[in-house]
Amino acid sequence: MLVGGAPESVDKVCSEGVHTAPNPTETHTQQNFELVVVELVDPLRVPSWTQVASAAWSAQRWLSPAGRIVVVATSLAEVTPGIGALASDDPDEELQQTLLTSSLQDAYAAAVLRDIQSRRSVYVQSQVDPELLESLGFASIRDPSELERLMQKSKRVGVMEY
């Protein structure tokens, strides 16, 4: 489900629990959100970096050229070796090649995320230390009030469950 509009209307629609798919003819005209918030919602799985990368990749299609992505993975608590490689100062192309040929856990997810980071601001709300997230190239959201403030500052916000 993707819900877009002013933050108040997004909150209202989400609170009402809309369970309908967007009209395919309207989808093209609504692909200009300034911010897309993706929440990982599978209660049976602990969020993984692969899910974070996949959610961020899915959110891109809804963004305006300068749009930003927020991935909410509240129970994500660790940084795997592949994701840790994002702290490298190597040029993007070189790091991408290293990650794509690496056997480190989550190296492919890291390559996907670096590709997205090269064009977009990616925020992550999780249990991972905010300073560590920032060293990996992510903006950190520490608590829901920060996310709310970010949404209030954006004119068009989309919310997805993943």
mmCIF file of C-alpha atoms in Angstrom, residues 17-133:
data_model
loop_
_atom_site.group_PDB
_atom_site.id
_atom_site.type_symbol
_atom_site.label_atom_id
_atom_site.label_comp_id
_atom_site.label_asym_id
_atom_site.label_seq_id
_atom_site.Cartn_x
_atom_site.Cartn_y
_atom_site.Cartn_z
ATOM 1 C CA GLY A 17 -6.742 1.190 7.353
ATOM 2 C CA VAL A 18 -7.264 1.577 3.641
ATOM 3 C CA HIS A 19 -6.688 -1.791 1.992
ATOM 4 C CA THR A 20 -7.159 -0.909 -1.662
ATOM 5 C CA ALA A 21 -4.518 -0.852 -4.357
ATOM 6 C CA PRO A 22 -3.807 2.442 -6.106
ATOM 7 C CA ASN A 23 -5.501 2.960 -9.443
ATOM 8 C CA PRO A 24 -2.908 2.117 -12.167
ATOM 9 C CA THR A 25 -3.870 5.217 -14.167
ATOM 10 C CA GLU A 26 -3.181 7.455 -11.145
ATOM 11 C CA THR A 27 0.165 5.842 -10.312
ATOM 12 C CA HIS A 28 2.129 7.691 -12.994
ATOM 13 C CA THR A 29 0.951 11.122 -11.875
ATOM 14 C CA GLN A 30 1.807 10.479 -8.232
ATOM 15 C CA GLN A 31 5.446 9.516 -8.703
ATOM 16 C CA ASN A 32 6.787 12.772 -7.362
ATOM 17 C CA PHE A 33 6.901 12.399 -3.592
ATOM 18 C CA GLU A 34 9.504 14.421 -1.743
ATOM 19 C CA LEU A 35 9.695 11.738 0.915
ATOM 20 C CA VAL A 36 8.761 8.059 0.926
ATOM 21 C CA VAL A 37 8.638 6.287 4.280
ATOM 22 C CA VAL A 38 8.880 2.494 4.089
ATOM 23 C CA GLU A 39 8.146 0.465 7.186
ATOM 24 C CA LEU A 40 9.280 -3.151 7.412
ATOM 25 C CA VAL A 41 6.229 -4.874 8.877
ATOM 26 C CA ASP A 42 6.724 -8.658 8.733
ATOM 27 C CA PRO A 43 6.120 -9.663 12.379
ATOM 28 C CA LEU A 44 7.612 -13.120 11.837
ATOM 29 C CA ARG A 45 11.031 -11.903 10.705
ATOM 30 C CA VAL A 46 13.729 -9.840 12.311
ATOM 31 C CA PRO A 47 14.518 -7.088 9.787
ATOM 32 C CA SER A 48 17.617 -7.686 7.703
ATOM 33 C CA TRP A 49 19.794 -5.402 5.630
ATOM 34 C CA THR A 50 18.580 -7.269 2.556
ATOM 35 C CA GLN A 51 15.043 -6.150 3.399
ATOM 36 C CA VAL A 52 16.245 -2.585 4.029
ATOM 37 C CA ALA A 53 17.936 -2.523 0.605
ATOM 38 C CA SER A 54 14.924 -4.038 -1.129
ATOM 39 C CA ALA A 55 12.527 -1.608 0.563
ATOM 40 C CA ALA A 56 14.699 1.379 -0.365
ATOM 41 C CA TRP A 57 14.980 0.145 -3.955
ATOM 42 C CA SER A 58 11.176 -0.203 -4.175
ATOM 43 C CA ALA A 59 10.624 3.293 -2.773
ATOM 44 C CA GLN A 60 12.752 4.977 -5.445
ATOM 45 C CA ARG A 61 10.141 4.725 -8.180
ATOM 46 C CA TRP A 62 7.771 6.976 -6.236
ATOM 47 C CA LEU A 63 10.250 9.797 -5.665
ATOM 48 C CA SER A 64 10.751 13.154 -7.271
ATOM 49 C CA PRO A 65 14.294 13.745 -8.565
ATOM 50 C CA ALA A 66 15.353 15.190 -5.199
ATOM 51 C CA GLY A 67 13.205 12.838 -3.115
ATOM 52 C CA ARG A 68 14.398 11.124 0.054
ATOM 53 C CA ILE A 69 13.781 7.666 1.508
ATOM 54 C CA VAL A 70 13.159 6.641 5.117
ATOM 55 C CA VAL A 71 13.322 2.947 6.021
ATOM 56 C CA VAL A 72 11.777 2.140 9.390
ATOM 57 C CA ALA A 73 13.237 -1.101 10.731
ATOM 58 C CA THR A 74 12.811 -0.554 14.441
ATOM 59 C CA SER A 75 14.171 -3.918 15.586
ATOM 60 C CA LEU A 76 17.230 -3.909 13.310
ATOM 61 C CA ALA A 77 20.115 -3.848 15.760
ATOM 62 C CA GLU A 78 23.336 -4.946 14.086
ATOM 63 C CA VAL A 79 25.579 -4.016 11.211
ATOM 64 C CA THR A 80 26.843 -6.990 9.246
ATOM 65 C CA PRO A 81 30.330 -7.063 7.655
ATOM 66 C CA GLY A 82 29.024 -6.248 4.168
ATOM 67 C CA ILE A 83 27.068 -3.239 5.403
ATOM 68 C CA GLY A 84 30.075 -2.198 7.488
ATOM 69 C CA ALA A 85 32.045 -1.919 4.250
ATOM 70 C CA LEU A 86 29.934 1.143 3.381
ATOM 71 C CA ALA A 87 32.168 3.115 5.744
ATOM 72 C CA SER A 88 34.912 2.907 3.108
ATOM 73 C CA ASP A 89 36.277 6.094 1.576
ATOM 74 C CA ASP A 90 36.845 4.334 -1.760
ATOM 75 C CA PRO A 91 35.174 5.897 -4.807
ATOM 76 C CA ASP A 92 31.642 4.581 -5.366
ATOM 77 C CA GLU A 93 32.513 2.608 -8.504
ATOM 78 C CA GLU A 94 35.456 0.902 -6.823
ATOM 79 C CA LEU A 95 33.454 0.110 -3.675
ATOM 80 C CA GLN A 96 30.567 -1.207 -5.783
ATOM 81 C CA GLN A 97 32.890 -3.596 -7.610
ATOM 82 C CA THR A 98 34.435 -4.773 -4.339
ATOM 83 C CA LEU A 99 31.013 -5.385 -2.786
ATOM 84 C CA LEU A 100 29.657 -7.199 -5.836
ATOM 85 C CA THR A 101 32.548 -9.663 -5.769
ATOM 86 C CA SER A 102 32.706 -10.005 -1.990
ATOM 87 C CA SER A 103 31.598 -12.971 0.085
ATOM 88 C CA LEU A 104 30.892 -10.778 3.127
ATOM 89 C CA GLN A 105 27.444 -11.150 4.671
ATOM 90 C CA ASP A 106 25.055 -8.600 3.076
ATOM 91 C CA ALA A 107 27.656 -7.393 0.556
ATOM 92 C CA TYR A 108 25.059 -7.398 -2.234
ATOM 93 C CA ALA A 109 22.591 -5.435 -0.068
ATOM 94 C CA ALA A 110 25.402 -2.968 0.654
ATOM 95 C CA ALA A 111 26.068 -2.566 -3.084
ATOM 96 C CA VAL A 112 22.377 -1.832 -3.694
ATOM 97 C CA LEU A 113 22.284 0.662 -0.842
ATOM 98 C CA ARG A 114 25.475 2.431 -2.023
ATOM 99 C CA ASP A 115 23.925 2.773 -5.470
ATOM 100 C CA ILE A 116 20.842 4.389 -3.940
ATOM 101 C CA GLN A 117 22.960 6.594 -1.645
ATOM 102 C CA SER A 118 24.812 7.944 -4.672
ATOM 103 C CA ARG A 119 21.559 9.595 -5.826
ATOM 104 C CA ARG A 120 19.342 9.874 -2.759
ATOM 105 C CA SER A 121 19.357 10.659 0.931
ATOM 106 C CA VAL A 122 18.516 7.474 2.819
ATOM 107 C CA TYR A 123 17.350 7.686 6.415
ATOM 108 C CA VAL A 124 17.168 4.639 8.685
ATOM 109 C CA GLN A 125 15.208 4.336 11.912
ATOM 110 C CA SER A 126 16.551 1.358 13.846
ATOM 111 C CA GLN A 127 18.349 0.313 17.009
ATOM 112 C CA VAL A 128 21.754 0.705 15.352
ATOM 113 C CA ASP A 129 23.889 3.432 16.932
ATOM 114 C CA PRO A 130 23.167 6.713 15.087
ATOM 115 C CA GLU A 131 26.866 7.589 14.763
ATOM 116 C CA LEU A 132 27.554 4.211 13.195
ATOM 117 C CA LEU A 133 24.685 4.669 10.723
#
